[in-house]
Short mmCIF file of C-alpha atoms in Angstrom, two decimals:
data_model
loop_
_atom_site.label_atom_id
_atom_site.label_comp_id
_atom_site.label_asym_id
_atom_site.label_seq_id
_atom_site.Cartn_x
_atom_site.Cartn_y
_atom_site.Cartn_z
CA MET A 1383 0.00 0.00 0.00
CA ASN A 1384 1.22 3.50 -0.75
CA ALA A 1385 2.20 5.39 2.35
CA ALA A 1386 0.07 8.33 3.38
CA ALA A 1387 1.74 11.70 3.45
CA ALA A 1388 3.42 12.37 6.77
CA GLY A 1389 1.74 15.21 8.59
CA HIS A 1390 -1.28 16.08 10.67
CA VAL A 1391 -4.55 14.46 9.60
CA VAL A 1392 -7.97 15.24 11.09
CA VAL A 1393 -10.49 12.37 10.98
CA THR A 1394 -14.15 12.96 11.83
CA GLY A 1395 -16.10 9.97 13.06
CA GLY A 1396 -12.70 8.55 13.94
CA ALA A 1397 -13.72 6.66 17.09
CA SER A 1398 -15.59 3.85 15.33
CA GLY A 1399 -16.11 2.04 12.04
CA ILE A 1400 -14.24 3.14 8.92
CA GLY A 1401 -12.95 6.25 10.69
CA GLU A 1402 -11.40 4.21 13.49
CA VAL A 1403 -9.65 1.84 11.08
CA THR A 1404 -8.41 4.82 9.06
CA VAL A 1405 -6.95 6.38 12.21
CA LEU A 1406 -5.05 3.21 13.06
CA ALA A 1407 -3.70 2.99 9.52
CA LEU A 1408 -2.59 6.62 9.63
CA ILE A 1409 -0.79 6.04 12.93
CA ASP A 1410 0.99 3.07 11.39
CA GLN A 1411 2.10 5.36 8.54
CA GLY A 1412 3.61 7.84 11.02
CA ALA A 1413 0.99 10.58 10.84
CA THR A 1414 -0.19 12.61 13.82
CA VAL A 1415 -3.97 12.38 14.05
CA THR A 1416 -6.77 14.45 15.51
CA ILE A 1417 -9.98 12.48 16.01
CA LEU A 1418 -13.31 14.30 16.17
CA ASP A 1419 -16.34 12.27 17.21
CA ALA A 1420 -19.80 13.12 18.46
CA SER A 1421 -19.93 10.25 20.96
CA ALA A 1422 -18.40 11.19 24.32
CA GLU A 1423 -18.35 7.50 25.25
CA ALA A 1424 -16.47 6.57 22.09
CA VAL A 1425 -14.06 9.47 22.63
CA ALA A 1426 -13.24 8.28 26.17
CA ARG A 1427 -12.75 4.70 24.96
CA THR A 1428 -10.50 5.81 22.11
CA GLU A 1429 -8.40 8.07 24.35
CA GLU A 1430 -7.73 5.14 26.66
CA ARG A 1431 -6.95 2.71 23.84
CA LEU A 1432 -4.58 5.08 22.02
CA GLU A 1433 -2.79 6.43 25.08
CA GLY A 1434 0.85 7.11 24.22
CA GLU A 1435 0.21 7.65 20.50
CA ASP A 1436 0.48 11.03 18.72
CA VAL A 1437 -3.29 11.39 18.77
CA LEU A 1438 -5.68 14.08 20.02
CA VAL A 1439 -9.25 12.89 20.63
CA LEU A 1440 -12.01 15.49 20.94
CA ALA A 1441 -15.78 15.33 21.26
CA CYS A 1442 -17.23 17.49 18.50
CA ASP A 1443 -20.56 18.21 16.84
CA VAL A 1444 -19.60 18.60 13.18
CA THR A 1445 -22.71 20.70 12.52
CA ASP A 1446 -21.60 23.41 14.97
CA GLU A 1447 -19.23 25.87 13.25
CA ASP A 1448 -17.94 27.40 16.49
CA GLU A 1449 -17.30 24.01 18.06
CA VAL A 1450 -15.49 22.78 14.94
CA ALA A 1451 -13.35 25.93 14.80
CA ASP A 1452 -12.43 25.51 18.47
CA CYS A 1453 -11.50 21.83 17.98
CA LEU A 1454 -9.38 22.61 14.92
CA GLY A 1455 -7.64 25.35 16.90
CA GLN A 1456 -6.79 22.85 19.64
CA ALA A 1457 -5.59 20.40 16.99
CA VAL A 1458 -3.24 22.94 15.40
CA ASP A 1459 -1.91 23.94 18.82
CA ALA A 1460 -1.11 20.28 19.49
CA PHE A 1461 0.26 19.11 16.14
CA GLY A 1462 0.66 22.07 13.79
CA PRO A 1463 -1.14 22.93 10.53
CA VAL A 1464 -3.59 20.45 9.05
CA THR A 1465 -2.28 18.57 6.01
CA GLY A 1466 -5.11 16.06 5.64
CA LEU A 1467 -8.82 15.82 6.43
CA VAL A 1468 -10.97 12.68 6.29
CA ASN A 1469 -14.70 13.23 6.78
CA CYS A 1470 -16.09 9.90 8.01
CA ALA A 1471 -18.73 11.29 10.38
CA GLY A 1472 -22.18 10.41 9.16
CA ILE A 1473 -25.58 9.03 10.06
CA ALA A 1474 -27.87 6.77 8.05
CA ARG A 1475 -31.52 5.80 7.93
CA ASP A 1476 -32.09 2.95 5.50
CA ILE A 1477 -35.78 3.58 4.77
CA PRO A 1478 -37.77 4.50 1.64
CA ALA A 1479 -38.30 8.16 0.76
CA GLU A 1480 -42.06 8.02 1.42
CA ARG A 1481 -41.35 7.11 5.05
CA THR A 1482 -38.64 9.74 5.51
CA SER A 1483 -39.87 12.81 7.38
CA ALA A 1484 -38.63 16.28 6.55
CA GLU A 1485 -37.07 16.44 10.02
CA MET A 1486 -35.12 13.23 9.43
CA PHE A 1487 -34.06 14.43 5.97
CA ARG A 1488 -32.75 17.70 7.42
CA GLN A 1489 -30.84 15.84 10.13
CA ILE A 1490 -29.13 13.53 7.62
CA VAL A 1491 -28.19 16.40 5.32
CA ASP A 1492 -27.01 18.53 8.24
CA VAL A 1493 -24.58 15.89 9.53
CA ASN A 1494 -23.48 14.22 6.30
CA LEU A 1495 -23.36 17.16 3.90
CA THR A 1496 -23.29 20.40 5.90
CA GLY A 1497 -21.00 18.88 8.51
CA SER A 1498 -18.53 17.81 5.82
CA PHE A 1499 -18.59 21.34 4.35
CA ILE A 1500 -17.99 22.95 7.75
CA LEU A 1501 -14.95 20.73 8.33
CA CYS A 1502 -13.60 21.38 4.83
CA ARG A 1503 -13.76 25.14 5.34
CA ALA A 1504 -12.30 24.93 8.84
CA ALA A 1505 -9.42 22.78 7.58
CA LEU A 1506 -8.74 25.30 4.82
CA ASP A 1507 -8.32 27.99 7.48
CA GLN A 1508 -5.83 25.80 9.36
CA MET A 1509 -3.97 24.17 6.45
CA GLY A 1510 -0.24 23.96 5.88
CA ASP A 1511 1.37 24.41 2.46
CA THR A 1512 -0.94 21.78 0.97
CA LEU A 1513 -4.12 20.03 2.07
CA SER A 1514 -5.66 16.74 0.94
CA ILE A 1515 -9.34 16.20 1.77
CA VAL A 1516 -11.15 12.88 1.45
CA ASN A 1517 -14.91 12.94 1.97
CA LEU A 1518 -16.84 9.70 2.53
CA SER A 1519 -19.94 9.29 0.41
CA SER A 1520 -21.69 6.08 -0.64
CA ALA A 1521 -22.06 3.89 -3.67
CA SER A 1522 -25.54 2.91 -2.63
CA GLY A 1523 -27.27 6.02 -1.34
CA ILE A 1524 -27.00 5.20 2.39
CA ARG A 1525 -25.61 8.69 2.91
CA ALA A 1526 -26.45 12.01 1.25
CA ASN A 1527 -24.00 10.95 -1.41
CA ALA A 1528 -24.98 13.09 -4.39
CA GLY A 1529 -24.62 16.25 -2.32
CA VAL A 1530 -21.26 15.20 -0.83
CA ILE A 1531 -19.90 14.35 -4.29
CA LEU A 1532 -21.07 17.60 -5.88
CA MET A 1533 -19.77 19.68 -2.97
CA SER A 1534 -16.39 17.92 -3.16
CA GLN A 1535 -16.08 18.57 -6.88
CA VAL A 1536 -16.98 22.25 -6.44
CA LEU A 1537 -14.36 22.63 -3.71
CA ALA A 1538 -11.79 20.76 -5.82
CA ASN A 1539 -12.31 23.32 -8.56
CA GLU A 1540 -12.33 26.36 -6.29
CA TRP A 1541 -9.43 25.41 -4.01
CA GLY A 1542 -7.11 23.49 -6.35
CA ALA A 1543 -4.99 26.55 -7.14
CA SER A 1544 -4.35 26.97 -3.40
CA GLY A 1545 -2.73 23.56 -3.07
CA VAL A 1546 -5.87 21.75 -1.91
CA ARG A 1547 -7.05 18.42 -3.33
CA VAL A 1548 -10.60 17.26 -2.56
CA ASN A 1549 -11.63 13.71 -3.42
CA VAL A 1550 -14.37 11.27 -2.46
CA VAL A 1551 -14.38 7.63 -1.43
CA ALA A 1552 -17.75 5.97 -2.09
CA PRO A 1553 -18.02 2.64 -0.27
CA GLY A 1554 -20.61 -0.04 -0.83
CA PRO A 1555 -21.92 -2.03 2.14
CA VAL A 1556 -19.12 -2.40 4.70
CA ASP A 1557 -19.05 -4.45 7.90
CA THR A 1558 -19.24 -1.62 10.42
CA PRO A 1559 -21.36 -1.09 13.56
CA LEU A 1560 -23.51 1.39 11.62
CA ILE A 1561 -24.35 -1.10 8.89
CA ALA A 1562 -24.87 -3.86 11.46
CA SER A 1563 -27.53 -1.67 13.10
CA LEU A 1564 -29.29 -1.08 9.77
CA HIS A 1565 -29.12 -4.36 7.85
CA THR A 1566 -31.09 -7.40 8.95
CA VAL A 1567 -30.08 -10.93 7.95
CA GLU A 1568 -32.47 -10.69 4.99
CA ASP A 1569 -31.05 -7.30 4.03
CA ARG A 1570 -27.56 -8.78 3.98
CA LYS A 1571 -28.69 -11.61 1.72
CA ARG A 1572 -30.22 -9.13 -0.75
CA TRP A 1573 -27.20 -6.84 -0.77
CA THR A 1574 -24.71 -9.69 -1.03
CA ALA A 1575 -26.58 -11.19 -3.97
CA GLN A 1576 -26.30 -7.84 -5.76
CA ILE A 1577 -22.57 -7.37 -5.16
CA PRO A 1578 -20.44 -9.09 -7.84
CA LEU A 1579 -17.80 -10.03 -5.23
CA ARG A 1580 -20.62 -11.57 -3.14
CA ARG A 1581 -19.50 -10.10 0.17
CA TYR A 1582 -19.52 -6.92 2.22
CA GLY A 1583 -16.38 -4.81 2.33
CA GLN A 1584 -14.09 -4.60 5.33
CA PRO A 1585 -13.24 -1.23 6.95
CA ASN A 1586 -9.54 -1.66 6.18
CA GLU A 1587 -10.34 -1.90 2.45
CA ILE A 1588 -11.96 1.54 2.62
CA ALA A 1589 -9.13 2.90 4.77
CA ASP A 1590 -6.61 1.77 2.12
CA ALA A 1591 -8.43 3.85 -0.49
CA ILE A 1592 -8.53 6.85 1.84
CA LEU A 1593 -4.81 6.62 2.59
CA PHE A 1594 -4.01 6.41 -1.11
CA LEU A 1595 -5.95 9.62 -1.86
CA LEU A 1596 -4.18 11.38 1.03
CA SER A 1597 -0.77 10.26 -0.18
CA PRO A 1598 1.77 11.88 -2.54
CA GLN A 1599 1.04 9.06 -4.99
CA ALA A 1600 -2.35 10.72 -5.57
CA SER A 1601 -0.87 14.22 -6.00
CA TYR A 1602 -2.53 14.76 -9.40
CA ILE A 1603 -5.91 13.32 -8.42
CA ASN A 1604 -8.47 16.01 -7.62
CA GLY A 1605 -12.27 16.05 -7.74
CA HIS A 1606 -12.35 12.27 -8.19
CA VAL A 1607 -14.88 9.76 -6.83
CA LEU A 1608 -13.21 6.45 -5.98
CA THR A 1609 -15.91 3.79 -5.67
CA VAL A 1610 -14.95 0.90 -3.38
CA ASP A 1611 -17.98 -1.35 -3.53
CA GLY A 1612 -17.11 -4.81 -4.80
CA GLY A 1613 -18.71 -3.91 -8.13
CA LEU A 1614 -22.14 -2.95 -6.71
CA SER A 1615 -22.38 0.23 -8.79
CA THR A 1616 -21.94 -1.82 -11.99
CA SER A 1617 -24.74 -4.24 -11.14
CA GLY A 1618 -27.65 -1.84 -10.67
CA ILE A 1619 -29.64 -0.75 -7.63
CA ILE A 1620 -31.52 -3.17 -5.42
CA ALA A 1621 -35.25 -2.97 -6.13
CA GLY A 1622 -37.08 -0.83 -3.61
CA ARG A 1623 -33.91 0.94 -2.44
#
């Protein structure tokens, strides 16, 4: 695997799931890492588990601009300018549109899309000479993926001349606590049958893609959507989803 760029990487949602695995991979690559997570319990658990590592773990609501700015300020004080940002924080509600309330829709967009934008802008304010941003979307619509992708491409165009690259990783179904809480046994059978590789992804497979996009080996990749889904996007959408 290509080594991630050495530096200071901020990972939202970094106390569980794909974010957690990405943090561990970054540490192995020698990066200093700031973890932002909404769960105070997960933050405490992660602080204890990573004691002694070059890691700062902070509880943070990614939808709160002031809170994000304060956390990024603490991060820069601890480890210096931000060279990488990975937006893994997100929520999901795997239900049909006709059963999705406006309140639920707003909540999903606020965390998954607006939260990612707030972190991108905050990281820009605290960047070093260059900045690589990787936003997590979805190959299957579990997250507000179209909005995240479009926002990322707009920022890639606007900020590229300033030494900022913005890319997207779009996973298919991945074995994480979030997916485990959403997918029943029957759901898993339906999804697995639709995936050409006939299995769910593993968090480390998504983390590998993230680290590649952060790395110098991806220095000329900007505004790209890297789909990591076992071929799901080539096989069509599951009926009723």
